CSV table of C-alpha atoms and ligand atoms in Angstrom, one decimal:
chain,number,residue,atom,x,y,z
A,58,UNK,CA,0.0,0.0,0.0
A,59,UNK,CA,1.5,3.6,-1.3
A,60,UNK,CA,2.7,5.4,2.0
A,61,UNK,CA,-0.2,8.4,2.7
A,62,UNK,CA,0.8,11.2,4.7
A,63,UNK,CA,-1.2,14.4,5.9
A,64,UNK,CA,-1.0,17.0,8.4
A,65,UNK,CA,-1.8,14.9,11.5
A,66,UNK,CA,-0.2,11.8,10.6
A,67,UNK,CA,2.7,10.0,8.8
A,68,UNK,CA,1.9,6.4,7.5
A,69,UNK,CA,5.7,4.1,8.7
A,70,UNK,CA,4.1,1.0,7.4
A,71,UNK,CA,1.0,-0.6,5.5
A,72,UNK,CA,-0.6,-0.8,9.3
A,73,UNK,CA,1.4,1.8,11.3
A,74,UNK,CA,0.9,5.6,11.4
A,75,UNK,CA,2.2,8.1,14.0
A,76,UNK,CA,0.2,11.0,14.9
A,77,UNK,CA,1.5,14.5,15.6
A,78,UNK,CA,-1.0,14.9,18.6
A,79,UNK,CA,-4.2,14.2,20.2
A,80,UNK,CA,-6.3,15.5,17.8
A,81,UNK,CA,-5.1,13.3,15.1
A,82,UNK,CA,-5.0,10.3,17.4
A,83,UNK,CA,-8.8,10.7,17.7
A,84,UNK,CA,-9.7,11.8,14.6
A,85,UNK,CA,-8.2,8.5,13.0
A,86,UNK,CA,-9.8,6.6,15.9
A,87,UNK,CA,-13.3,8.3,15.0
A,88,UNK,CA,-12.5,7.2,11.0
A,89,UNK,CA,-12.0,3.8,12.1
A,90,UNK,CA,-14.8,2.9,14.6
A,91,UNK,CA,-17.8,3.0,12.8
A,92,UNK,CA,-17.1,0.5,11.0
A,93,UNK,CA,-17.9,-1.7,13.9
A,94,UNK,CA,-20.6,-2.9,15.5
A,95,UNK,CA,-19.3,-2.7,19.0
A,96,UNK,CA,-16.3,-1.4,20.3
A,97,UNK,CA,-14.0,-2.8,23.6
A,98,UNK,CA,-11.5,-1.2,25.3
A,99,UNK,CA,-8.6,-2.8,27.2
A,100,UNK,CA,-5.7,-0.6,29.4
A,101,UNK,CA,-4.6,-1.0,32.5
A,102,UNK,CA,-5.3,1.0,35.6
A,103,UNK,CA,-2.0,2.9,35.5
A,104,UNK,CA,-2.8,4.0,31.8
A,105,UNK,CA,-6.6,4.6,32.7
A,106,UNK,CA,-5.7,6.5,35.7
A,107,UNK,CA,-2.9,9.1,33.9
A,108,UNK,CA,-3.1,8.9,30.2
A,109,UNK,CA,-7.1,8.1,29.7
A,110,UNK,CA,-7.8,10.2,32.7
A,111,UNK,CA,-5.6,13.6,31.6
A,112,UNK,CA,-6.3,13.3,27.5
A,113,UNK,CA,-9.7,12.8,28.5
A,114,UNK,CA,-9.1,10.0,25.1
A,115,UNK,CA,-12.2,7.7,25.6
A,116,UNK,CA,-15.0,10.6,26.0
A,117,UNK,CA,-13.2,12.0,22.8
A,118,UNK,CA,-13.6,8.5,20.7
A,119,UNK,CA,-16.7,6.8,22.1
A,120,UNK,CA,-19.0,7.3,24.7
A,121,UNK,CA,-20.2,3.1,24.1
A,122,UNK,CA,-17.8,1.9,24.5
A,123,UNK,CA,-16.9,-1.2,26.6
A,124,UNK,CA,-13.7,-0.9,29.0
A,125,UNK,CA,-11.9,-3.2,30.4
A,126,UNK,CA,-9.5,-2.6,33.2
A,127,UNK,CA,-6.4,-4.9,34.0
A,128,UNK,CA,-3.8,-4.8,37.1
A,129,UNK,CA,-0.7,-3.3,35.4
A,130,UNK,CA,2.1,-6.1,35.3
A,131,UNK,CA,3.0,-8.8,34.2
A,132,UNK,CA,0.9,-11.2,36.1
A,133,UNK,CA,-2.2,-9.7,34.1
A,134,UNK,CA,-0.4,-11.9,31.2
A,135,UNK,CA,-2.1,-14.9,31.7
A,136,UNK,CA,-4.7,-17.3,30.6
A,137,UNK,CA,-6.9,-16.9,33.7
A,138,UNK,CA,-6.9,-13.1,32.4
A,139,UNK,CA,-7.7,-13.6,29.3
A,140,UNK,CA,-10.8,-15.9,30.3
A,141,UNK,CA,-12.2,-13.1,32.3
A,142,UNK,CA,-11.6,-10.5,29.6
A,143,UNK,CA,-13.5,-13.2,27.2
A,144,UNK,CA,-16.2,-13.5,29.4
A,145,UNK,CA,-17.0,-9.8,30.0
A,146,UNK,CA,-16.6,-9.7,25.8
A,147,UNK,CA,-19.5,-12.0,25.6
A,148,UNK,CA,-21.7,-10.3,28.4
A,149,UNK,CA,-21.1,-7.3,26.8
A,150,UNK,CA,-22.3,-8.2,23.3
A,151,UNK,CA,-19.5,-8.4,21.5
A,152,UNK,CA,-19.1,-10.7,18.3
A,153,UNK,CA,-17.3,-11.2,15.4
A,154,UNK,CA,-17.9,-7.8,14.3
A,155,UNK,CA,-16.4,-6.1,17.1
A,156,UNK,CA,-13.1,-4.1,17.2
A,157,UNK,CA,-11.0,-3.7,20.3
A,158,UNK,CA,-8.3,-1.0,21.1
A,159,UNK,CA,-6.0,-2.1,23.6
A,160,UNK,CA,-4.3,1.2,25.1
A,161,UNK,CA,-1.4,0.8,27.2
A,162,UNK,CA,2.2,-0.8,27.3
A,163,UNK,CA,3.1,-4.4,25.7
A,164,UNK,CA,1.2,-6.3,28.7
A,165,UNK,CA,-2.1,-4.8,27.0
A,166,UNK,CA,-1.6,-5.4,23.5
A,167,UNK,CA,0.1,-8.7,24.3
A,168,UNK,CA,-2.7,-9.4,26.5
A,169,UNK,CA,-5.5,-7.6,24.4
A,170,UNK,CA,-4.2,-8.9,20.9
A,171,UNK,CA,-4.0,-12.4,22.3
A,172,UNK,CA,-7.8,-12.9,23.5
A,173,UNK,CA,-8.4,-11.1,20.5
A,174,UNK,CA,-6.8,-13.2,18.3
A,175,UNK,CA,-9.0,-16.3,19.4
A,176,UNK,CA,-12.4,-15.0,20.7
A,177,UNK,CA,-14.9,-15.9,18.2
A,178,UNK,CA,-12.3,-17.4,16.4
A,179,UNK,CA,-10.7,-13.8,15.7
A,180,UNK,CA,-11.5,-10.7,15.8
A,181,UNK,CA,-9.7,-7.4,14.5
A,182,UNK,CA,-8.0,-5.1,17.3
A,183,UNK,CA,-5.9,-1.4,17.1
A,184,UNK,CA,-3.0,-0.9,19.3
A,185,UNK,CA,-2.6,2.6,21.2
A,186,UNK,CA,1.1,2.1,22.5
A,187,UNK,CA,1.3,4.4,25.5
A,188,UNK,CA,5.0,3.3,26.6
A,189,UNK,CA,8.3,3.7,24.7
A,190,UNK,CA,8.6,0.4,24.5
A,191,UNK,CA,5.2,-0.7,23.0
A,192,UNK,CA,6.1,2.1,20.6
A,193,UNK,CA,8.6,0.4,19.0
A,194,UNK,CA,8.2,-3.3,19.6
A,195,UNK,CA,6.0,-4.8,21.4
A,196,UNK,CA,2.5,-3.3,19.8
A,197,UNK,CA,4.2,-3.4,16.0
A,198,UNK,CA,4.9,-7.2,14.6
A,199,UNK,CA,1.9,-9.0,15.4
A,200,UNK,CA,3.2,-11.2,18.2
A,201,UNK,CA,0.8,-11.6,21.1
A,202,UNK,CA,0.7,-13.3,24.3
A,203,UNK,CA,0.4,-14.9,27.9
A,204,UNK,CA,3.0,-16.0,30.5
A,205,UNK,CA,2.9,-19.7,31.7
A,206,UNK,CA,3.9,-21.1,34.6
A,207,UNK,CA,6.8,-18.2,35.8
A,208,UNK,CA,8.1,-18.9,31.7
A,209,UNK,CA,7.2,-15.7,29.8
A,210,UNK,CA,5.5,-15.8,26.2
A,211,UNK,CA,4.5,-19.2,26.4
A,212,UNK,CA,1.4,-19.3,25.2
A,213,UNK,CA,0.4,-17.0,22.3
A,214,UNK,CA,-0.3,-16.1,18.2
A,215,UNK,CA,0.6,-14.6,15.4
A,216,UNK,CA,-1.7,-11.9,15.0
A,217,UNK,CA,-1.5,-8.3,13.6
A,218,UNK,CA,-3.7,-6.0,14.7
A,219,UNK,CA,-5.6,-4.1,12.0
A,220,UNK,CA,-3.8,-0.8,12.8
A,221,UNK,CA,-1.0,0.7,15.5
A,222,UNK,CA,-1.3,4.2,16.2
A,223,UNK,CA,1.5,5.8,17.7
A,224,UNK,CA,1.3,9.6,19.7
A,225,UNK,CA,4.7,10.2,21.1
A,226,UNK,CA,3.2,12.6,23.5
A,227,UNK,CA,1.9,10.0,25.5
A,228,UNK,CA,5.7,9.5,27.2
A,229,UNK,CA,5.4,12.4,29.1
A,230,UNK,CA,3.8,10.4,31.4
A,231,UNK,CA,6.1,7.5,31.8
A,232,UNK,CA,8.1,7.4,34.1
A,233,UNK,CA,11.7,7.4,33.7
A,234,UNK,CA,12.6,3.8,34.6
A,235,UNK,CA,10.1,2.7,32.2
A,236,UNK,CA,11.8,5.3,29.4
A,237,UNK,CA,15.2,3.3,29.5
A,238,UNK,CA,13.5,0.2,29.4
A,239,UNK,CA,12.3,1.0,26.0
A,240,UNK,CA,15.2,2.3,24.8
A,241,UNK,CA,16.9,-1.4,25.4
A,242,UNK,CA,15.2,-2.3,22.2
A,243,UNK,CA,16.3,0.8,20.5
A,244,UNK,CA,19.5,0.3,21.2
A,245,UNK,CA,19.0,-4.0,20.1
A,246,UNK,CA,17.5,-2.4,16.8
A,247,UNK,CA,20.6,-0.2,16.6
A,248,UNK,CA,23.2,-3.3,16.6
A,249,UNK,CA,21.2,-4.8,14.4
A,250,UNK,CA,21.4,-2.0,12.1
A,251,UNK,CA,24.4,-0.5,12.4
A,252,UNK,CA,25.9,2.7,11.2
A,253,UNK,CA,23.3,5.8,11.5
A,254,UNK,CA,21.1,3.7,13.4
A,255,UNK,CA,24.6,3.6,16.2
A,256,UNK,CA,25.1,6.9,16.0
A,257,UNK,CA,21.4,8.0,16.8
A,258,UNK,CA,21.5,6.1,19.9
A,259,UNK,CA,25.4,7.0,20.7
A,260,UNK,CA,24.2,9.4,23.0
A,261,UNK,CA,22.0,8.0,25.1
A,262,UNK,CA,18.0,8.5,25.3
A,263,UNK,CA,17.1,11.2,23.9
A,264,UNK,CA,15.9,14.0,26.5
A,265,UNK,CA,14.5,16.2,23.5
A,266,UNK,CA,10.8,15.5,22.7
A,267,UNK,CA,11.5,15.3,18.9
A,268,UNK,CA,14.5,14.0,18.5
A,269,UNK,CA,12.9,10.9,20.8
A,270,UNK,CA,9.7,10.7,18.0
A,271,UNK,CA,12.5,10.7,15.2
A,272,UNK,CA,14.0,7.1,16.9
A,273,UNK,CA,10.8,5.7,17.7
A,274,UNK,CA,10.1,6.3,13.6
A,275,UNK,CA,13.1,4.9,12.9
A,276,UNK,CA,13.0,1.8,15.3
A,277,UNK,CA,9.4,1.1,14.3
A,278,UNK,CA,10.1,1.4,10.2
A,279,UNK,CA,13.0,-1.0,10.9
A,280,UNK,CA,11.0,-3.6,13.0
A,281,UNK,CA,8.6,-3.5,10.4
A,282,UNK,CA,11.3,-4.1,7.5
A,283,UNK,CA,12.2,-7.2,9.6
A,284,UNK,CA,8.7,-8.7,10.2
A,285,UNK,CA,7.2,-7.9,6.7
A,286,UNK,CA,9.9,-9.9,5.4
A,287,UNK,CA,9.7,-13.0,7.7
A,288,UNK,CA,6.0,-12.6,9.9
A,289,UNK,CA,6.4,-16.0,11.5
A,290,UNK,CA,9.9,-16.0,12.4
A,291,UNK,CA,11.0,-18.8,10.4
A,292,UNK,CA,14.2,-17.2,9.4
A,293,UNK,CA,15.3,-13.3,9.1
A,294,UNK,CA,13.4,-12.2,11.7
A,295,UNK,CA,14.9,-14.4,14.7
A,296,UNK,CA,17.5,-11.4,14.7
A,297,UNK,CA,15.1,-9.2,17.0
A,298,UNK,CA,15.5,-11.9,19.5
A,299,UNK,CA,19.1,-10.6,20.0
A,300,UNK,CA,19.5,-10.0,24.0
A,301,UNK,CA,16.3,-12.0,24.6
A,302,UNK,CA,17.5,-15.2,25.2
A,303,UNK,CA,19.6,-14.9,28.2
A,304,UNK,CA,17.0,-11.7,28.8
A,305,UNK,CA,13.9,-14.0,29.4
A,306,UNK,CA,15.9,-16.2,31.3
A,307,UNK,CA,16.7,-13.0,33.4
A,308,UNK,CA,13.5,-11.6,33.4
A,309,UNK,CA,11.9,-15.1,34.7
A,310,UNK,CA,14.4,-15.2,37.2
A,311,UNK,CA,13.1,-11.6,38.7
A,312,UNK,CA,9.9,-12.9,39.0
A,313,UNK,CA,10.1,-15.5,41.6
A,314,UNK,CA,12.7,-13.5,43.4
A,315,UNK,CA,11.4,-12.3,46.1
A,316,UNK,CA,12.8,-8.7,45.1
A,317,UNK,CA,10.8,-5.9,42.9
A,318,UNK,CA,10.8,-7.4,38.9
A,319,UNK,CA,13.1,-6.3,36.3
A,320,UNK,CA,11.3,-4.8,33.1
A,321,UNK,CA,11.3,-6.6,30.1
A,322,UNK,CA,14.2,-3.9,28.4
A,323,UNK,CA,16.4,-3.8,31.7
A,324,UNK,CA,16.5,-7.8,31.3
A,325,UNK,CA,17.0,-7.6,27.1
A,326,UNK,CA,19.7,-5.0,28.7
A,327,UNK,CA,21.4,-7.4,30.5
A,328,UNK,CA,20.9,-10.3,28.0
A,329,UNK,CA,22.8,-8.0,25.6
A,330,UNK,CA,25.5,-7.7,27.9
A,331,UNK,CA,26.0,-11.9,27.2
A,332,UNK,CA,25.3,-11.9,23.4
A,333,UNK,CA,28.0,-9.3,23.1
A,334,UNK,CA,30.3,-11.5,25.1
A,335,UNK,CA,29.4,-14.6,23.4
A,336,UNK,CA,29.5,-12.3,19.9
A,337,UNK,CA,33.1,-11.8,20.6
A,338,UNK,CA,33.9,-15.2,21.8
A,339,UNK,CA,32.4,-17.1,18.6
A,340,UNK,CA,31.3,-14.9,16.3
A,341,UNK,CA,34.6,-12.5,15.5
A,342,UNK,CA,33.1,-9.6,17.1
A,343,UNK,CA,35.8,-6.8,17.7
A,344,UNK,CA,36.8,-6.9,21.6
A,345,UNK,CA,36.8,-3.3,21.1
A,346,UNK,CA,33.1,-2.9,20.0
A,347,UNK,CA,31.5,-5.4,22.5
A,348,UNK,CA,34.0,-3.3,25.6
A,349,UNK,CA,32.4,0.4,24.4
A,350,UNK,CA,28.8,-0.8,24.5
A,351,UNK,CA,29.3,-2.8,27.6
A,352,UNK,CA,29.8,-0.1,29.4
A,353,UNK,CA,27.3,2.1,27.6
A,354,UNK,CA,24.6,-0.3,28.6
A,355,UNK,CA,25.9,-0.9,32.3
A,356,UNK,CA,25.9,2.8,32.3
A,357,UNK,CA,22.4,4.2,30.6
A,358,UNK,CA,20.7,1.4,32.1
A,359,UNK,CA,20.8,1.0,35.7
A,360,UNK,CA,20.0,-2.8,35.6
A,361,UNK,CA,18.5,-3.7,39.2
A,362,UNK,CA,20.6,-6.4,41.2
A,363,UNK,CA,20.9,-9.6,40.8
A,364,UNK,CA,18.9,-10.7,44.3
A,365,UNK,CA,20.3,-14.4,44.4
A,366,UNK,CA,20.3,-15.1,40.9
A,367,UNK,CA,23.1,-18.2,39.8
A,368,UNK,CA,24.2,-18.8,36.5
A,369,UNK,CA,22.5,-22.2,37.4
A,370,UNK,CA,19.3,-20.7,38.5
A,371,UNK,CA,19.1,-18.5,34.7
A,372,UNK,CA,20.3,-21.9,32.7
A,373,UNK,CA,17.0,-23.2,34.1
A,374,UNK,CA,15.0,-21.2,32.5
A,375,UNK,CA,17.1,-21.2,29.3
A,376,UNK,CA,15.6,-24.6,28.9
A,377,UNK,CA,12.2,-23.2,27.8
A,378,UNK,CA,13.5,-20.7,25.5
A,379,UNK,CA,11.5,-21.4,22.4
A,380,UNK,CA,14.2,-21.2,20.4
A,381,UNK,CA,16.4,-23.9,21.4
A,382,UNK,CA,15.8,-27.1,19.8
A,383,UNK,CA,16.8,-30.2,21.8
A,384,UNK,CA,19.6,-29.5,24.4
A,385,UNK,CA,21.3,-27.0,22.2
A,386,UNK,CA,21.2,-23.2,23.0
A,387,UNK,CA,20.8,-21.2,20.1
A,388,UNK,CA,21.6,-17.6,20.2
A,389,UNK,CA,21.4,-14.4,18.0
A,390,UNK,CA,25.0,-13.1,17.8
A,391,UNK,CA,27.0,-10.0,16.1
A,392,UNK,CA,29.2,-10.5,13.7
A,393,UNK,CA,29.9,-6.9,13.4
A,394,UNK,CA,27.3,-4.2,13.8
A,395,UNK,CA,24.9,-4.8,11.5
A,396,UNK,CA,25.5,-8.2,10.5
A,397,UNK,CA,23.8,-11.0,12.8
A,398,UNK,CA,23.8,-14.4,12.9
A,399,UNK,CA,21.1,-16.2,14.0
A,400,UNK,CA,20.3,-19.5,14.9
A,401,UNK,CA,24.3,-20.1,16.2
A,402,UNK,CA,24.5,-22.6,18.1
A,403,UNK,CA,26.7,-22.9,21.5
A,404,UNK,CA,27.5,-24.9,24.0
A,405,UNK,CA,25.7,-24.5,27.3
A,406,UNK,CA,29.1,-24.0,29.2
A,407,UNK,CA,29.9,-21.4,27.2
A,408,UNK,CA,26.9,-19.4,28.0
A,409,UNK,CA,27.0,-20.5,31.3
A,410,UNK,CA,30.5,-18.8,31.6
A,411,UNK,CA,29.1,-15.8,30.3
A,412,UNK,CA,26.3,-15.9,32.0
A,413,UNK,CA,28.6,-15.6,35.3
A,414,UNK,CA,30.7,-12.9,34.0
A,415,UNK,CA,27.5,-11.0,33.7
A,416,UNK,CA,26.3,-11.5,37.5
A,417,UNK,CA,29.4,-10.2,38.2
A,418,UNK,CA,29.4,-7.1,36.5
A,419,UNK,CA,25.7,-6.4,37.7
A,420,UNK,CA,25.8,-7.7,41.4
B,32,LIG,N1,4.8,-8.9,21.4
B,32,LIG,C1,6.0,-8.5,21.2
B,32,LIG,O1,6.5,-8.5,20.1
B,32,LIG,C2,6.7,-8.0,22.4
B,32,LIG,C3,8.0,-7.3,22.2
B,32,LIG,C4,8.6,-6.8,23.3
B,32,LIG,C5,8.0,-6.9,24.6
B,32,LIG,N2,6.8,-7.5,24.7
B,32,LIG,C6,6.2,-7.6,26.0
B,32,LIG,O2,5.8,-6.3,26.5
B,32,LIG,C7,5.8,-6.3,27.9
B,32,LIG,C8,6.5,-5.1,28.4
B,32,LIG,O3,5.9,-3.9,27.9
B,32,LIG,P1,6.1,-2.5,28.5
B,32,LIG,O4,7.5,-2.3,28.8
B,32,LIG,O5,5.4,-1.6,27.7
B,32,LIG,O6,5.5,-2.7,30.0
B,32,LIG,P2,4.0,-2.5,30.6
B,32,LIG,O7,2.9,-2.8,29.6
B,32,LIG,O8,4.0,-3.3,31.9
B,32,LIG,O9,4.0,-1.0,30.9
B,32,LIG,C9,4.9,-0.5,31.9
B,32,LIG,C10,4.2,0.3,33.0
B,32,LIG,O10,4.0,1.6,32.6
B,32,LIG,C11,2.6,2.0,32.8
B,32,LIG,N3,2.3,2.9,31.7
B,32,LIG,C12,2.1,2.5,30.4
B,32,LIG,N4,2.0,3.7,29.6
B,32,LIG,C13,2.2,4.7,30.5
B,32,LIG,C14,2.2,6.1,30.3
B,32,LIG,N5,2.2,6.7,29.1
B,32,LIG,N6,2.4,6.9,31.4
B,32,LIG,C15,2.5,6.3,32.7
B,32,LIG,N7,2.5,5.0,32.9
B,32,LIG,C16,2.3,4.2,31.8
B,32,LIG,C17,1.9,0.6,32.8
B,32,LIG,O11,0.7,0.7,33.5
B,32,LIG,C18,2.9,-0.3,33.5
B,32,LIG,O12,2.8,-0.1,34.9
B,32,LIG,C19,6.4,-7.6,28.4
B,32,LIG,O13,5.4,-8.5,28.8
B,32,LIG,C20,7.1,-8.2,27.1
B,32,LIG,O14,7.1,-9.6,27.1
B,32,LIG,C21,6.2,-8.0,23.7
């Protein structure tokens, strides 16, 4: 589809636009829902309470519609959730030819986009990112769902939702911890990418409204790049799970610690902190490179402690990784900046080692 711009909004992709402000946020929103019988909507009480509560954004859109309202947090990913959410659907009327709009972070439209993906068999859903990092990830690439059993992203679909609007303004609420969590996967897109896309981020996160829309434009068009070309992960797109693999294992670990959770981009922090190791170690990463963004990382990220972590405890949880096939552990590695590898295979040891290394520099 031709790219159509206009003076509220900029089309990134065939389903993504960014909006220059409220008013073009809802007059897109009032273009789209008509065209539905019934219309749900689905934040959490965080969002509700600050960014639905000061924009005033659901008097302005709908005055019918129906809202759900989850606990922020993780735990809200799950399939008990996602029951309740289907059973208020149906007691609230809502069929196949009902839209949803989840509003929020990536629990909501990871949460919202799942039970939408399967309720009635399917219906269609718009993503409102409100956080930095639903922004450029987690609402754009149509991966949705739940948690299972402390093991994160166990259960979910494929599933892209009709439209994601993005309104930069929005992060003037977040706060700060929650920024730099986002910027994780800016930075993982930047690696990825290499050149301009490094020196845009070289500086740390950027303090400057604009200059903060202008990477969140260029993270999203580059996620997009990567999914359009390989939706269902079956090759190319296993690069954007750079940092993640040793990062879910971290960000499992936080949750039965009996300490205050990482966030998902302060564990994809420190899992890049191990794929930059083990990029030097078997990949022919330069020393160099992998020494200059250790540090960056260790210092624009304040990465909470380690509370009791082992490299034994995170190999645990390795184990589900969906990417590992058999025993092996498969990573995403640099060859040089811009140039991964995916699918590399390594023996647990290794990681293990690295994995160590890691909880030393952090504890
Ligand atoms: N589907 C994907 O491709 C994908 C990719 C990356 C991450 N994820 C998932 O996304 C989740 C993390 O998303 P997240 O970092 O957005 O966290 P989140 O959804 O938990 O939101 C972070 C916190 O900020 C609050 N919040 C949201 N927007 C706000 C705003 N504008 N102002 C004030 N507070 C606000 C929320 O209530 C929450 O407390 C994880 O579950 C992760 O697994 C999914």
């Amino acid at each position: 589809m031709a790219l159509q711009n206009s003076n509220f909004m900029i089309r990134l992709s065939d389903n993504v636009l960014m909006v220059n402000d409220m008013a073009g946020l809802v007059s897109r929103l009032r273009r789209r829902i008509p065209g539905f019988a019934s219309v749900g909507v689905l934040t959490d009480r965080n969002v509700e309470e600050t960014v639905i509560e000061q924009t005033g954004l659901l008097q302005k859109i709908s005055s019918s519609a129906h809202m759900s309202v989850v606990k922020p947090g993780e735990a809200s990913k799950s399939l008990t959730v996602v029951e309740q959410l289907s059973q208020e659907w149906l007691e609230a009327g809502m069929d196949r030819n009902s839209l949803i709009i989840n509003i929020g972070g990536g629990v909501v439209s990871d949460l919202g986009g799942f039970a939408a993906s399967i309720f009635k068999r399917g219906i269609r859903f718009i993503n409102i990112p409100t956080t930095l990092l639903s922004m450029i990830d987690a609402s754009v690439g149509g991966k949705t769902g739940v948690n299972l059993g402390g093991a994160k992203n166990q259960i979910g679909t494929f599933s892209r939702a009709d439209e994601v609007i993005i309104w930069t303004g929005f992060l003037k609420w977040l706060p700060s911890r929650e920024l730099k969590s986002g910027f994780a996967e800016c930075l993982k897109h930047a690696f990825l990418q290499g050149g301009e896309a490094l020196r845009l981020v070289n500086h740390g996160l950027p303090a400057d409204p604009a200059t903060l829309a202008s990477l969140v434009e260029a993270s999203v068009k580059f996620k997009d790049s990567v999914v359009n070309a390989d939706l269902y992960e079956i090759g190319q797109r296993k690069i954007l799970n750079f940092g993640h693999t040793v990062g879910h294992a971290f960000e499992s670990a936080s949750l039965l610690a009996n300490a205050e959770p990482w966030l998902h981009g302060e564990a994809v922090a420190a899992g890049m902190l191990v794929a930059l190791r083990l990029s030097v170690r078997v990949a022919g990463l330069s020393p160099d490179f992998a020494a200059k963004w250790e540090e960056f990382i260790l210092n624009n990220f304040s990465i909470p402690k380690t509370c009791g972590m082992t490299s034994m405890s995170l190999m645990q949880f390795l184990r589900y990784d969906k990417k590992n096939v058999g025993n092996s552990l498969r990573f995403v590695l640099l060859k040089e900046p811009g140039m991964p590898l995916f699918d590399q295979e390594i023996a647990a040891e290794s990681v293990r080692e690295e994995v160590e290394l890691v909880l030393s520099l952090l504890s």
